[in-house]
Coordinates of N, CA and C in Angstrom, one line a residue:
Chain A
X1 N -123.2 -241.9 4.7 CA -121.9 -242.4 5.2 C -121.7 -243.9 5.0
X2 N -122.8 -244.6 4.8 CA -122.8 -246.0 4.7 C -122.6 -246.4 3.2
X3 N -122.6 -245.4 2.3 CA -122.6 -245.8 0.9 C -121.2 -246.1 0.4
X4 N -121.2 -246.9 -0.6 CA -120.0 -247.2 -1.4 C -120.4 -246.9 -2.9
X5 N -119.7 -245.9 -3.5 CA -120.1 -245.5 -4.9 C -119.2 -246.2 -5.9
X6 N -119.7 -246.8 -6.9 CA -119.0 -247.6 -7.9 C -119.2 -247.0 -9.2
X7 N -118.1 -247.0 -10.0 CA -118.2 -246.5 -11.4 C -117.2 -247.2 -12.3
X8 N -117.4 -247.4 -13.6 CA -118.6 -247.1 -14.3 C -119.7 -248.1 -14.1
X9 N -120.9 -247.8 -14.6 CA -122.0 -248.8 -14.4 C -121.8 -250.0 -15.4
X10 N -121.2 -249.7 -16.6 CA -120.9 -250.7 -17.5 C -119.6 -250.4 -18.3
X11 N -119.0 -251.5 -18.8 CA -117.7 -251.3 -19.4 C -117.5 -252.4 -20.5
X12 N -117.0 -251.9 -21.6 CA -116.8 -252.9 -22.7 C -115.3 -252.7 -23.1
X13 N -114.6 -253.8 -23.1 CA -113.2 -253.8 -23.5 C -112.9 -254.9 -24.5
X14 N -111.8 -254.8 -25.2 CA -111.4 -255.8 -26.1 C -110.5 -256.8 -25.3
X15 N -110.5 -258.1 -25.8 CA -109.6 -259.1 -25.2 C -108.2 -258.6 -25.0
X16 N -107.6 -258.8 -23.9 CA -106.3 -258.3 -23.6 C -106.2 -256.9 -23.0
X17 N -107.3 -256.2 -23.0 CA -107.4 -254.9 -22.4 C -107.4 -254.9 -20.9
X18 N -107.3 -253.7 -20.3 CA -107.2 -253.7 -18.8 C -108.4 -252.8 -18.3
X19 N -109.5 -253.5 -18.1 CA -110.6 -252.7 -17.5 C -110.3 -252.3 -16.1
X20 N -110.8 -251.1 -15.7 CA -110.6 -250.5 -14.4 C -111.9 -250.1 -13.8
X21 N -112.2 -250.6 -12.6 CA -113.5 -250.3 -11.9 C -113.1 -249.5 -10.7
X22 N -113.8 -248.4 -10.4 CA -113.5 -247.6 -9.3 C -114.6 -247.5 -8.2
X23 N -114.1 -247.4 -7.0 CA -115.1 -247.3 -5.9 C -114.6 -246.3 -4.9
X24 N -115.6 -245.6 -4.3 CA -115.3 -244.6 -3.3 C -116.2 -244.7 -2.1
X25 N -115.6 -244.4 -0.9 CA -116.4 -244.6 0.3 C -116.2 -243.3 1.2
X26 N -117.1 -243.2 2.1 CA -117.0 -242.0 3.0 C -116.7 -242.4 4.5
X27 N -117.2 -243.5 4.9 CA -117.0 -243.9 6.3 C -115.6 -244.5 6.5
X28 N -114.8 -243.7 7.3 CA -113.4 -244.1 7.5 C -113.4 -245.3 8.5
X29 N -114.5 -245.7 9.1 CA -114.5 -246.9 9.9 C -114.4 -248.2 9.1
X30 N -114.7 -248.1 7.8 CA -114.6 -249.3 7.0 C -113.1 -249.8 7.0
X31 N -112.9 -251.1 7.2 CA -111.5 -251.5 7.2 C -111.3 -252.9 6.5
X32 N -112.2 -253.2 5.6 CA -112.1 -254.4 4.8 C -112.9 -254.2 3.5
X33 N -112.2 -254.4 2.4 CA -112.7 -254.0 1.1 C -112.6 -255.2 0.1
X34 N -113.7 -256.0 0.0 CA -113.6 -257.1 -0.9 C -114.3 -256.8 -2.3
X35 N -113.9 -257.5 -3.3 CA -114.5 -257.4 -4.6 C -115.2 -258.8 -4.9
X36 N -116.4 -258.7 -5.4 CA -117.1 -259.9 -5.8 C -117.4 -259.9 -7.3
X37 N -117.4 -261.1 -7.8 CA -117.7 -261.3 -9.3 C -119.0 -262.2 -9.3
X38 N -119.9 -261.7 -10.2 CA -121.1 -262.5 -10.3 C -121.4 -262.8 -11.8
X39 N -121.7 -264.0 -12.1 CA -122.1 -264.5 -13.4 C -123.6 -264.6 -13.4
X40 N -124.2 -264.5 -14.6 CA -125.7 -264.6 -14.6 C -126.2 -265.9 -14.1
X41 N -127.2 -265.9 -13.2 CA -127.8 -267.0 -12.6 C -127.0 -267.6 -11.4
X42 N -126.0 -266.9 -11.0 CA -125.1 -267.3 -9.9 C -125.1 -266.3 -8.8
X43 N -124.7 -266.7 -7.6 CA -124.5 -265.7 -6.6 C -123.1 -265.1 -6.7
X44 N -122.9 -263.9 -6.1 CA -121.6 -263.3 -6.1 C -120.5 -264.3 -5.5
X45 N -119.3 -264.2 -6.0 CA -118.2 -265.0 -5.4 C -117.0 -264.0 -5.1
X46 N -116.4 -264.2 -4.0 CA -115.3 -263.4 -3.6 C -114.1 -263.5 -4.6
X47 N -113.6 -262.4 -5.1 CA -112.5 -262.4 -6.1 C -111.2 -262.1 -5.4
X48 N -111.2 -261.0 -4.7 CA -110.0 -260.5 -4.0 C -110.4 -259.4 -3.0
X49 N -109.6 -259.3 -1.9 CA -110.0 -258.3 -0.9 C -108.7 -257.6 -0.4
X50 N -108.9 -256.4 0.2 CA -107.8 -255.6 0.7 C -108.1 -255.0 2.0
X51 N -107.1 -254.7 2.8 CA -107.3 -253.9 4.0 C -106.6 -252.6 3.8
X52 N -107.0 -251.6 4.6 CA -106.4 -250.2 4.3 C -105.0 -250.0 4.7
X53 N -104.3 -251.0 5.3 CA -102.9 -250.8 5.6 C -102.0 -251.2 4.4
X54 N -102.7 -251.6 3.3 CA -101.9 -252.1 2.1 C -102.4 -251.2 0.9
X55 N -101.5 -250.8 0.0 CA -101.9 -249.9 -1.1 C -102.2 -250.7 -2.3
X56 N -101.7 -251.9 -2.4 CA -101.9 -252.7 -3.6 C -101.9 -254.2 -3.3
X57 N -102.8 -254.9 -3.9 CA -102.8 -256.4 -3.7 C -103.1 -257.0 -5.1
X58 N -102.2 -258.0 -5.4 CA -102.4 -258.8 -6.7 C -102.7 -260.2 -6.4
X59 N -103.7 -260.7 -7.2 CA -104.0 -262.2 -7.2 C -104.2 -262.6 -8.6
X60 N -103.2 -263.2 -9.2 CA -103.3 -263.6 -10.6 C -103.4 -262.4 -11.5
X61 N -104.5 -262.3 -12.3 CA -104.6 -261.1 -13.2 C -105.4 -260.0 -12.5
X62 N -105.8 -260.2 -11.3 CA -106.6 -259.2 -10.6 C -105.8 -258.4 -9.6
X63 N -105.9 -257.0 -9.7 CA -105.1 -256.2 -8.8 C -106.1 -255.1 -8.2
X64 N -106.0 -255.0 -6.9 CA -106.7 -253.9 -6.2 C -105.7 -252.8 -5.9
X65 N -106.0 -251.6 -6.2 CA -105.2 -250.4 -5.7 C -106.1 -249.7 -4.7
X66 N -105.4 -249.3 -3.6 CA -106.1 -248.6 -2.5 C -105.5 -247.3 -2.1
X67 N -106.3 -246.3 -2.1 CA -105.8 -244.9 -1.7 C -106.6 -244.5 -0.5
X68 N -106.0 -244.7 0.7 CA -106.6 -244.4 1.9 C -107.0 -243.0 2.1
X69 N -106.1 -242.1 1.7 CA -106.3 -240.6 1.9 C -107.5 -240.1 1.1
X70 N -107.6 -240.7 -0.1 CA -108.7 -240.3 -1.0 C -110.0 -241.1 -0.8
X71 N -109.9 -242.1 0.0 CA -111.0 -243.0 0.3 C -111.5 -243.6 -1.0
X72 N -110.6 -244.1 -1.8 CA -110.9 -244.7 -3.0 C -110.2 -246.0 -3.2
X73 N -110.8 -247.0 -4.0 CA -110.1 -248.2 -4.3 C -110.6 -248.7 -5.7
X74 N -109.7 -249.4 -6.4 CA -110.1 -249.8 -7.7 C -109.6 -251.2 -8.0
X75 N -110.3 -251.8 -9.0 CA -110.0 -253.2 -9.4 C -109.5 -253.0 -10.9
X76 N -108.3 -253.6 -11.1 CA -107.7 -253.7 -12.5 C -107.7 -255.2 -12.9
X77 N -108.1 -255.5 -14.1 CA -108.1 -256.8 -14.6 C -107.1 -256.9 -15.7
X78 N -105.9 -257.5 -15.5 CA -104.9 -257.5 -16.5 C -105.2 -258.6 -17.6
X79 N -104.8 -258.3 -18.8 CA -105.0 -259.3 -19.9 C -106.4 -259.9 -19.9
X80 N -107.4 -259.0 -19.9 CA -108.8 -259.5 -19.7 C -109.2 -260.5 -20.8
X81 N -110.0 -261.4 -20.4 CA -110.5 -262.5 -21.3 C -112.0 -262.5 -21.4
X82 N -112.6 -263.1 -22.5 CA -114.0 -263.1 -22.6 C -114.7 -263.8 -21.4
X83 N -114.0 -264.7 -20.8 CA -114.5 -265.4 -19.6 C -114.6 -264.5 -18.4
X84 N -114.0 -263.3 -18.4 CA -114.1 -262.3 -17.3 C -115.4 -261.5 -17.4
X85 N -116.1 -261.7 -18.5 CA -117.4 -261.0 -18.7 C -118.3 -261.4 -17.5
X86 N -118.7 -260.4 -16.7 CA -119.5 -260.7 -15.5 C -119.8 -259.3 -14.9
X87 N -120.6 -259.3 -13.8 CA -120.8 -258.1 -13.0 C -119.9 -258.1 -11.8
X88 N -119.3 -257.0 -11.6 CA -118.3 -256.9 -10.5 C -118.8 -255.9 -9.4
X89 N -118.7 -256.3 -8.2 CA -119.2 -255.4 -7.1 C -118.0 -255.2 -6.1
X90 N -117.8 -253.9 -5.8 CA -117.0 -253.6 -4.7 C -117.8 -253.6 -3.4
X91 N -117.2 -253.8 -2.3 CA -117.9 -253.8 -1.0 C -117.0 -253.2 0.1
X92 N -117.6 -252.9 1.2 CA -116.9 -252.5 2.4 C -117.5 -253.1 3.6
X93 N -116.7 -253.3 4.6 CA -117.2 -253.8 5.9 C -116.3 -253.4 7.0
X94 N -116.7 -253.8 8.2 CA -115.9 -253.4 9.4 C -115.3 -254.7 10.0
X95 N -114.0 -254.9 9.7 CA -113.3 -256.1 10.2 C -113.2 -256.0 11.7
X96 N -113.2 -254.8 12.2 CA -113.0 -254.7 13.7 C -114.4 -254.8 14.4
X97 N -115.4 -254.9 13.6 CA -116.8 -255.0 14.2 C -117.2 -256.4 14.3
X98 N -118.2 -256.7 15.1 CA -118.7 -258.1 15.3 C -119.8 -258.4 14.3
X99 N -119.4 -258.2 13.0 CA -120.4 -258.4 11.9 C -119.8 -258.8 10.6
X100 N -120.5 -259.5 9.8 CA -120.0 -259.8 8.4 C -120.7 -258.9 7.4
X101 N -121.6 -258.0 7.9 CA -122.4 -257.2 7.0 C -121.5 -256.5 5.9
X102 N -121.9 -256.6 4.7 CA -121.2 -256.0 3.6 C -122.1 -254.9 3.0
X103 N -121.4 -253.7 2.7 CA -122.1 -252.6 2.0 C -121.5 -252.6 0.6
X104 N -122.4 -252.9 -0.4 CA -122.0 -253.1 -1.8 C -122.1 -251.8 -2.6
X105 N -121.2 -251.7 -3.6 CA -121.4 -250.7 -4.6 C -122.5 -251.2 -5.6
X106 N -122.8 -250.3 -6.5 CA -123.9 -250.6 -7.4 C -123.6 -251.6 -8.5
X107 N -122.4 -252.0 -8.7 CA -122.0 -253.0 -9.6 C -121.6 -252.4 -11.0
X108 N -120.7 -253.1 -11.6 CA -120.2 -252.8 -13.0 C -120.4 -254.0 -13.8
X109 N -121.1 -253.9 -14.9 CA -121.2 -255.0 -15.9 C -120.1 -254.9 -16.9
X110 N -119.2 -255.9 -16.9 CA -118.1 -255.9 -17.8 C -118.3 -256.9 -19.0
X111 N -118.1 -256.4 -20.2 CA -118.1 -257.3 -21.3 C -116.7 -257.2 -22.0
X112 N -116.1 -258.4 -22.1 CA -114.8 -258.5 -22.8 C -115.0 -259.1 -24.2
X113 N -114.8 -258.3 -25.2 CA -115.0 -258.8 -26.6 C -113.8 -259.6 -27.1
X114 N -114.1 -260.7 -27.8 CA -113.0 -261.6 -28.3 C -112.2 -260.9 -29.3
Chain B
X1 N -117.2 -280.4 -1.0 CA -117.9 -279.7 0.0 C -119.1 -279.0 -0.7
X2 N -120.3 -279.3 -0.2 CA -121.5 -278.7 -0.9 C -121.5 -277.2 -0.6
X3 N -122.0 -276.5 -1.5 CA -122.1 -275.0 -1.4 C -123.4 -274.6 -0.7
X4 N -123.7 -273.4 -0.7 CA -124.9 -272.8 -0.1 C -126.1 -273.1 -1.0
X5 N -127.1 -273.7 -0.4 CA -128.3 -274.0 -1.2 C -129.4 -273.1 -0.8
X6 N -130.2 -272.7 -1.8 CA -131.4 -271.9 -1.5 C -132.6 -272.5 -2.2
X7 N -133.7 -272.5 -1.5 CA -134.9 -273.1 -2.1 C -136.1 -272.2 -1.7
X8 N -137.1 -272.0 -2.6 CA -137.0 -272.5 -4.0 C -136.1 -271.6 -4.8
X9 N -135.8 -271.9 -6.1 CA -135.0 -271.0 -6.9 C -135.8 -269.9 -7.5
X10 N -137.1 -270.2 -7.8 CA -138.0 -269.3 -8.4 C -139.3 -269.3 -7.7
X11 N -139.9 -268.2 -7.6 CA -141.2 -268.1 -6.9 C -142.0 -266.9 -7.5
X12 N -143.3 -267.2 -7.7 CA -144.2 -266.1 -8.2 C -145.3 -266.0 -7.2
X13 N -145.5 -264.8 -6.7 CA -146.6 -264.6 -5.7 C -147.4 -263.3 -6.2
X14 N -148.5 -263.1 -5.6 CA -149.3 -261.9 -5.8 C -149.3 -261.0 -4.6
X15 N -149.5 -259.7 -4.9 CA -149.5 -258.7 -3.8 C -150.4 -259.2 -2.7
X16 N -149.9 -258.9 -1.5 CA -150.6 -259.2 -0.3 C -150.3 -260.6 0.3
X17 N -149.8 -261.5 -0.5 CA -149.4 -262.8 0.0 C -148.1 -262.7 0.8
X18 N -147.8 -263.8 1.5 CA -146.5 -263.9 2.2 C -145.7 -265.0 1.6
X19 N -144.4 -264.9 1.9 CA -143.5 -265.9 1.3 C -142.4 -266.3 2.3
X20 N -142.0 -267.5 2.2 CA -140.8 -268.0 3.0 C -139.8 -268.6 2.1
X21 N -138.6 -268.1 2.3 CA -137.4 -268.5 1.6 C -136.5 -269.3 2.5
X22 N -135.8 -270.3 2.0 CA -134.9 -271.1 2.8 C -133.5 -271.1 2.3
X23 N -132.6 -271.2 3.3 CA -131.2 -271.2 3.0 C -130.5 -272.2 3.8
X24 N -129.7 -273.1 3.2 CA -128.9 -274.1 3.9 C -127.4 -273.7 3.7
X25 N -126.8 -273.3 4.8 CA -125.4 -272.9 4.7 C -124.4 -274.0 4.5
X26 N -123.2 -273.7 4.2 CA -122.1 -274.7 4.1 C -122.0 -275.4 5.5
X27 N -121.8 -276.7 5.5 CA -121.7 -277.4 6.7 C -120.6 -276.8 7.6
X28 N -120.9 -276.6 8.8 CA -120.0 -276.0 9.8 C -120.0 -274.5 9.9
X29 N -120.7 -273.9 8.9 CA -120.8 -272.4 9.0 C -121.9 -272.0 10.0
X30 N -121.6 -271.0 10.8 CA -122.6 -270.6 11.8 C -123.3 -269.3 11.5
X31 N -122.8 -268.6 10.5 CA -123.4 -267.3 10.2 C -124.1 -267.4 8.8
X32 N -125.3 -266.8 8.8 CA -126.0 -266.6 7.6 C -126.5 -265.2 7.4
X33 N -126.2 -264.6 6.3 CA -126.7 -263.3 6.0 C -127.6 -263.3 4.8
X34 N -128.5 -262.4 4.7 CA -129.5 -262.3 3.6 C -129.3 -260.9 2.9
X35 N -129.4 -260.9 1.6 CA -129.3 -259.7 0.8 C -130.4 -259.7 -0.2
X36 N -130.9 -258.5 -0.6 CA -131.8 -258.3 -1.6 C -131.1 -257.7 -2.8
X37 N -131.2 -258.3 -4.0 CA -130.6 -257.7 -5.2 C -131.6 -257.3 -6.2
X38 N -131.6 -256.0 -6.6 CA -132.5 -255.5 -7.6 C -131.6 -254.6 -8.6
X39 N -132.1 -254.5 -9.8 CA -131.4 -253.6 -10.8 C -131.2 -252.2 -10.3
X40 N -132.2 -251.7 -9.6 CA -132.1 -250.3 -9.2 C -131.3 -250.0 -8.0
X41 N -131.4 -250.9 -7.0 CA -130.8 -250.7 -5.7 C -129.5 -251.5 -5.5
X42 N -129.3 -252.4 -6.4 CA -128.1 -253.3 -6.2 C -128.3 -254.3 -5.1
X43 N -127.2 -254.6 -4.4 CA -127.2 -255.6 -3.3 C -127.4 -254.8 -2.0
X44 N -128.5 -255.1 -1.3 CA -128.7 -254.5 0.0 C -128.8 -255.5 1.1
X45 N -128.2 -255.2 2.2 CA -128.2 -256.1 3.4 C -129.5 -256.1 4.1
X46 N -130.0 -257.3 4.3 CA -131.3 -257.5 5.0 C -131.1 -257.8 6.5
X47 N -130.5 -258.9 6.8 CA -130.1 -259.2 8.2 C -129.1 -260.3 8.2
X48 N -128.5 -260.5 9.4 CA -127.5 -261.5 9.7 C -127.8 -262.2 10.9
X49 N -127.6 -263.5 10.8 CA -127.8 -264.4 12.0 C -126.5 -265.2 12.3
X50 N -126.3 -265.3 13.6 CA -125.1 -266.1 14.1 C -125.6 -266.9 15.3
X51 N -125.5 -268.2 15.2 CA -125.9 -269.1 16.3 C -127.3 -268.8 16.7
X52 N -128.2 -268.7 15.8 CA -129.6 -268.5 16.0 C -130.0 -267.2 16.5
X53 N -129.1 -266.2 16.6 CA -129.4 -264.9 17.1 C -129.2 -263.9 15.9
X54 N -130.2 -263.0 15.8 CA -130.0 -261.9 14.8 C -128.9 -260.9 15.3
X55 N -127.9 -260.8 14.6 CA -126.8 -259.9 15.0 C -126.8 -258.6 14.4
X56 N -127.4 -258.5 13.3 CA -127.4 -257.2 12.6 C -128.7 -257.1 11.7
X57 N -129.2 -256.0 11.4 CA -130.4 -255.8 10.6 C -130.2 -254.6 9.7
X58 N -130.6 -254.7 8.5 CA -130.6 -253.6 7.5 C -131.8 -252.8 7.6
X59 N -131.9 -251.8 6.7 CA -132.9 -250.8 6.7 C -134.1 -251.3 5.9
X60 N -134.8 -252.3 6.3 CA -136.0 -252.8 5.6 C -137.1 -252.8 6.6
X61 N -138.4 -252.7 6.0 CA -139.6 -252.6 6.9 C -139.7 -253.9 7.6
X62 N -140.6 -253.9 8.7 CA -140.8 -255.0 9.5 C -141.5 -256.2 8.8
X63 N -141.9 -256.0 7.6 CA -142.5 -257.1 6.8 C -141.5 -258.1 6.5
X64 N -140.2 -257.7 6.6 CA -139.1 -258.7 6.3 C -138.6 -259.2 7.6
X65 N -138.6 -260.5 7.8 CA -138.2 -261.1 9.0 C -137.4 -262.4 8.7
X66 N -136.7 -262.8 9.7 CA -135.9 -264.1 9.4 C -135.7 -264.8 10.7
X67 N -135.1 -266.0 10.6 CA -134.7 -266.7 11.8 C -133.7 -267.8 11.4
X68 N -133.0 -268.3 12.4 CA -132.0 -269.3 12.1 C -132.2 -270.4 13.1
X69 N -132.1 -271.6 12.6 CA -132.3 -272.8 13.4 C -131.0 -273.3 14.0
X70 N -131.1 -274.3 14.9 CA -130.0 -274.8 15.6 C -129.0 -275.5 14.6
X71 N -129.4 -276.0 13.5 CA -128.5 -276.6 12.5 C -128.0 -275.5 11.5
X72 N -128.1 -274.2 11.8 CA -127.7 -273.1 11.1 C -128.5 -272.8 9.8
X73 N -129.4 -273.6 9.5 CA -130.3 -273.3 8.4 C -131.1 -272.1 8.7
X74 N -131.4 -271.3 7.7 CA -132.1 -270.0 7.9 C -133.3 -269.9 7.0
X75 N -134.2 -269.2 7.4 CA -135.4 -268.8 6.6 C -135.6 -267.3 6.7
X76 N -136.1 -266.7 5.6 CA -136.6 -265.4 5.7 C -138.0 -265.3 5.2
X77 N -138.8 -264.5 5.8 CA -140.2 -264.3 5.5 C -140.5 -262.9 5.1
X78 N -141.3 -262.8 4.1 CA -141.8 -261.5 3.7 C -143.3 -261.5 3.7
X79 N -143.9 -260.7 4.5 CA -145.4 -260.7 4.6 C -146.0 -259.5 3.8
X80 N -147.2 -259.6 3.5 CA -147.9 -258.6 2.7 C -147.1 -258.1 1.6
X81 N -146.8 -259.0 0.7 CA -145.9 -258.7 -0.5 C -146.4 -257.5 -1.3
X82 N -145.4 -256.7 -1.7 CA -145.6 -255.5 -2.6 C -144.9 -255.8 -3.9
X83 N -145.3 -255.0 -4.9 CA -144.6 -255.2 -6.2 C -143.1 -254.9 -6.1
X84 N -142.8 -254.0 -5.3 CA -141.4 -253.6 -5.1 C -140.5 -254.7 -4.5
X85 N -141.1 -255.7 -3.9 CA -140.4 -256.8 -3.3 C -139.8 -257.8 -4.3
X86 N -140.2 -257.6 -5.6 CA -139.7 -258.5 -6.6 C -138.2 -258.3 -6.7
X87 N -137.4 -259.3 -6.6 CA -136.0 -259.2 -6.5 C -135.3 -260.6 -6.4
X88 N -134.0 -260.6 -6.5 CA -133.3 -261.8 -6.2 C -132.8 -261.8 -4.8
X89 N -133.2 -262.8 -4.0 CA -132.8 -262.8 -2.6 C -131.7 -263.8 -2.4
X90 N -130.6 -263.3 -1.9 CA -129.3 -264.0 -1.8 C -129.0 -264.3 -0.3
X91 N -128.6 -265.5 -0.1 CA -128.1 -265.9 1.2 C -126.6 -266.1 1.2
X92 N -125.9 -265.7 2.2 CA -124.5 -265.9 2.3 C -124.1 -266.6 3.6
X93 N -123.3 -267.6 3.5 CA -122.9 -268.3 4.7 C -121.4 -268.0 5.0
X94 N -121.0 -268.0 6.3 CA -119.7 -267.8 6.7 C -119.4 -268.5 7.9
X95 N -118.1 -268.9 8.1 CA -117.7 -269.7 9.2 C -118.0 -268.9 10.5
X96 N -117.6 -267.7 10.5 CA -117.8 -266.9 11.8 C -118.6 -265.6 11.6
X97 N -118.9 -265.3 10.3 CA -119.7 -264.1 10.1 C -119.0 -262.8 10.5
X98 N -117.7 -262.7 10.2 CA -116.9 -261.5 10.5 C -116.3 -261.0 9.2
X99 N -116.2 -259.7 9.1 CA -115.5 -259.2 7.9 C -114.1 -259.8 7.9
X100 N -113.6 -260.1 6.7 CA -112.3 -260.7 6.6 C -112.4 -262.2 6.5
X101 N -113.5 -262.7 6.9 CA -113.8 -264.2 6.7 C -114.7 -264.3 5.6
X102 N -114.3 -265.1 4.6 CA -115.0 -265.2 3.3 C -116.5 -265.6 3.5
X103 N -117.4 -264.9 2.8 CA -118.8 -265.2 2.8 C -119.0 -265.9 1.4
X104 N -119.8 -267.0 1.5 CA -120.1 -267.8 0.3 C -121.6 -267.6 0.0
X105 N -121.9 -267.1 -1.2 CA -123.2 -266.8 -1.6 C -123.9 -268.0 -2.3
X106 N -125.2 -268.2 -2.0 CA -126.0 -269.2 -2.8 C -126.4 -268.6 -4.1
X107 N -127.1 -269.4 -4.9 CA -127.5 -268.9 -6.2 C -128.7 -267.9 -6.2
X108 N -129.4 -267.9 -5.0 CA -130.5 -266.9 -4.9 C -131.8 -267.5 -5.2
X109 N -132.8 -266.8 -4.7 CA -134.2 -267.2 -5.0 C -134.8 -265.9 -5.7
X110 N -135.3 -266.2 -6.9 CA -135.9 -265.1 -7.7 C -137.3 -265.0 -7.4
X111 N -137.7 -263.9 -6.7 CA -139.1 -263.7 -6.3 C -139.8 -262.7 -7.3
X112 N -140.9 -263.1 -7.8 CA -141.6 -262.1 -8.7 C -143.0 -261.9 -8.0
X113 N -143.3 -260.7 -7.8 CA -144.6 -260.3 -7.2 C -145.5 -259.7 -8.2
X114 N -146.6 -260.3 -8.5 CA -147.6 -259.8 -9.5 C -148.7 -259.0 -8.9

């Protein structure tokens, strides 16, 4: 129940393509869903986050789609660039709880070819 | 504003030894969380400290311990090292340590156990 399942494990797209990364969760108590981006040799950095009362959120070229009934959410990267090549992690947490603990998906390694 | 710093960046130890890793959070942040990152298990939550108190603990054996000092700096200790403890250990700092409040990750300490 604490798991967040992420797919695919790896993804290769051409520049300008729209990679989509999917995540699914079981625990309906989760109420905060961030996405993190990690470059080699660096720690993860917050990219964008969503709460379950919103079905979609956009920030620049990054969009999260959220389906509360299916307990799934996904990250779309519009007009992807080689600089977007990184590992992406979805995560879940309890905004209503007294904790910042994050439960992460397994990660997706994205390669954007020029 | 200085980011999260972790020392040392790289560490090589042998089985049975113990190790102490250090994390200095962003100035003013009171919450520090620790995560273990491995290729097989991904990012897993170790523990979370807020104002010198452990607020949350992940599912790791008692060999893993931590503490937080009055200046919010944190250390984690692993005793009786095992080969499987080889991982990237990440520290994240947050103003309040609550979901919905951004967590900033350090670059990590790469621990290799021989």
